[in-house]
XYZ file of C-alpha atoms in Angstrom:
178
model
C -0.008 12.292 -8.793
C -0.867 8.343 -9.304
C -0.404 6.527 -6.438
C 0.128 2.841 -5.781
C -0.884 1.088 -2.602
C -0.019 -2.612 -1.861
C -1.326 -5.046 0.792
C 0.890 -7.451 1.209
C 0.134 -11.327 1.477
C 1.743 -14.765 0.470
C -1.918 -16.113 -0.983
C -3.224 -12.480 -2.239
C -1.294 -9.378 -2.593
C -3.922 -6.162 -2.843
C -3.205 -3.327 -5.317
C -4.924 -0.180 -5.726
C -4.255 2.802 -7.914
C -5.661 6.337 -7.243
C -4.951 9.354 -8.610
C -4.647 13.015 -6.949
C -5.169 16.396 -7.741
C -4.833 18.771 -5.244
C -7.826 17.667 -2.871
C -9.501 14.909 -4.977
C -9.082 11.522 -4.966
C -9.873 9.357 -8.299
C -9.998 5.786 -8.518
C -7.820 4.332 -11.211
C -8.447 0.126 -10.723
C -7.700 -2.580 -8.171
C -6.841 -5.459 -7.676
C -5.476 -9.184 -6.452
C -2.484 -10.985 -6.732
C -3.052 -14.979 -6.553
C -0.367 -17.166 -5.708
C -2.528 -20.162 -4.232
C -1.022 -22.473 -1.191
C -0.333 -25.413 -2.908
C 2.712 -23.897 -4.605
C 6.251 -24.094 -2.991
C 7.699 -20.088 -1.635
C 10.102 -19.579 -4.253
C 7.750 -19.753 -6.954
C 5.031 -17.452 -5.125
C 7.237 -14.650 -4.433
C 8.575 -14.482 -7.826
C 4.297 -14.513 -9.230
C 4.291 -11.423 -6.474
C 7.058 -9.709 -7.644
C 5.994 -10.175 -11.395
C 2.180 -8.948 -10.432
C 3.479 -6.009 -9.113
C 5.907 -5.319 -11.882
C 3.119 -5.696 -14.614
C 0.652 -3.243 -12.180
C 3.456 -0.680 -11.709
C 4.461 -1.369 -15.705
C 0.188 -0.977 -16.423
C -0.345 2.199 -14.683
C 2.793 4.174 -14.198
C 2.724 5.402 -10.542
C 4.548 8.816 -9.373
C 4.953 6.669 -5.920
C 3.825 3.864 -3.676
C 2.641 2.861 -0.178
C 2.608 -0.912 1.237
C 1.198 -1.560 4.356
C 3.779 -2.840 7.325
C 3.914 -6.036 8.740
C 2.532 -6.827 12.120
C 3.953 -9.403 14.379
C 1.424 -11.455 14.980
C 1.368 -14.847 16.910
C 2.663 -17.231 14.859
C 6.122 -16.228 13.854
C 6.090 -18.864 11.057
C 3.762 -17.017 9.275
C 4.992 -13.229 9.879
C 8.511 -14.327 8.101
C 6.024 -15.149 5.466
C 3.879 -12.355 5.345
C 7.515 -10.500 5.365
C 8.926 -12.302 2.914
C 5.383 -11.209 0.793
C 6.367 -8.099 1.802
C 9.629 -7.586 0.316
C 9.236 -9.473 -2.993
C 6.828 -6.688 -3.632
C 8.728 -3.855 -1.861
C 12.101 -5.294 -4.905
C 9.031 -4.523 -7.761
C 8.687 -0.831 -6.106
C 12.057 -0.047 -6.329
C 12.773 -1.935 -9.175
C 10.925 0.227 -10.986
C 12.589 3.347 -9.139
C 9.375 4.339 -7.186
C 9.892 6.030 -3.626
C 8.058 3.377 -1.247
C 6.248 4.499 1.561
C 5.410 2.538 4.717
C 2.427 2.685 7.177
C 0.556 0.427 9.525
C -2.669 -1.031 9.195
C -3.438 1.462 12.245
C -2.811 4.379 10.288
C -4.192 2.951 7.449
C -7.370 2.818 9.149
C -7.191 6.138 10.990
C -6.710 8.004 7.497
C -9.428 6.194 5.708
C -11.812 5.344 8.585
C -10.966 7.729 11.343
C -10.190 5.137 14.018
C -7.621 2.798 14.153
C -9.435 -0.116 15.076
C -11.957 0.161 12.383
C -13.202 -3.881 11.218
C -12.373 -4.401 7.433
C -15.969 -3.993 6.356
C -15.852 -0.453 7.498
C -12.381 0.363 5.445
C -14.401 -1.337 2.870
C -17.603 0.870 2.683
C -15.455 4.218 3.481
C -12.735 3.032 0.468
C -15.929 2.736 -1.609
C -17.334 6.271 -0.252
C -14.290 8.306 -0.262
C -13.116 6.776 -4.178
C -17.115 6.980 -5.228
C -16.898 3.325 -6.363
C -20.590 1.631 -7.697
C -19.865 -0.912 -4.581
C -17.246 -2.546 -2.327
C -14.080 -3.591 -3.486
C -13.019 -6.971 -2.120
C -11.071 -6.742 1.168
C -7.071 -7.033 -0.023
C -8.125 -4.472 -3.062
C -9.826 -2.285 -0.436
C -7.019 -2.619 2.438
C -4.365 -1.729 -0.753
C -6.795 1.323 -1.767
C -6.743 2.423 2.045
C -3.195 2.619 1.750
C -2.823 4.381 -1.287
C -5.424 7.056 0.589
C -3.928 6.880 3.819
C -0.291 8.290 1.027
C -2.517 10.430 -0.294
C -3.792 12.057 2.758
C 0.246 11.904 4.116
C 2.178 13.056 1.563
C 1.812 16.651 1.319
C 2.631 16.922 5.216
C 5.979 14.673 4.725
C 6.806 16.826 1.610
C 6.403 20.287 4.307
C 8.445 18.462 6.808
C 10.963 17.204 4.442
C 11.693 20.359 3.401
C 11.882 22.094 6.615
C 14.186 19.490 7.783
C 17.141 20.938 5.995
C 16.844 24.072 8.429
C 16.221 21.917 11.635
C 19.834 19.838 10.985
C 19.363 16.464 11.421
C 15.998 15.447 9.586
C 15.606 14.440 5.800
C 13.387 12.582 3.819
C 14.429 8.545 3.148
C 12.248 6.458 1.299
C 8.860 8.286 1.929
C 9.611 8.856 5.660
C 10.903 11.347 8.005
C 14.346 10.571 9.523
């Protein structure tokens, strides 16, 4: 299974590719998105949404994972960090890939084993886990992380999805248990 895992951002989106089979992990590539600052929105999310379409067009995923967006303080900048967010989210399904969603706390419990790991240690364990010759820069290695953090995730929301059938009112949607 190829994976795709997206880190969203209005001045650099993250991409990483892995593969799995059964237990093992491969590293495919990785990569940034540029969009700069100077440019107005409008043009930015369309460069995002055409990145990601030439990455999912490149590599033919089975699926993808994009991190969430936090609220942070500035609410200016979380509708723009959303807005990131789903110009890559239309590429994913676009292209008819199920999307997966997780936090950067999850992200960083699958990859690090705590969830308030610091970036240079998702870095180095992204590096470890995928074997890499050194450190991937920090939106490739966050995007990695959440292509692992699918990886690690998928198999037990493939068991639940299919037990949900029997329990009533569960089903899979999108990647997620609902």
């Amino acid at each position: 299974m190829i994976i795709l895992g997206i880190d969203p951002g209005l001045r650099t989106t993250g991409f990483g590719v892995i593969e799995k089979q059964g237990n093992k992990l491969r590293y495919i590539a990785s990569g940034t998105i540029k969009t700069g600052s100077e440019t107005a929105l409008p043009p930015r999310l369309k460069l995002i949404l055409a990145g990601i379409s030439e990455v999912v067009r490149t590599y033919r995923p089975d699926c993808a994972a994009i991190e969430k967006v936090f609220v942070n303080v500035n609410p200016q900048s979380t509708l723009l960090l959303g807005q990131a967010r789903g110009a890559a989210i239309t590429a994913l399904v676009g292209a008819e890939l199920d999307v997966a969603e997780y936090t950067a706390l999850q992200v960083k419990q699958a990859v690090v084993g705590t969830g308030r790991a610091a970036k240079e240690q998702v870095q180095d364990m992204v590096a470890r886990l995928l074997v890499l010759p050194g450190l991937p820069g920090t939106d490739a290695a966050d995007a990695l992380g959440v292509a692992i953090c699918h990886a690690h995730s998928h198999d037990a929301l493939a068991l639940l999805g299919a037990l949900a059938p029997a329990l009533g009112t569960l089903r899979m949607k999108n990647g997620r248990l609902v």
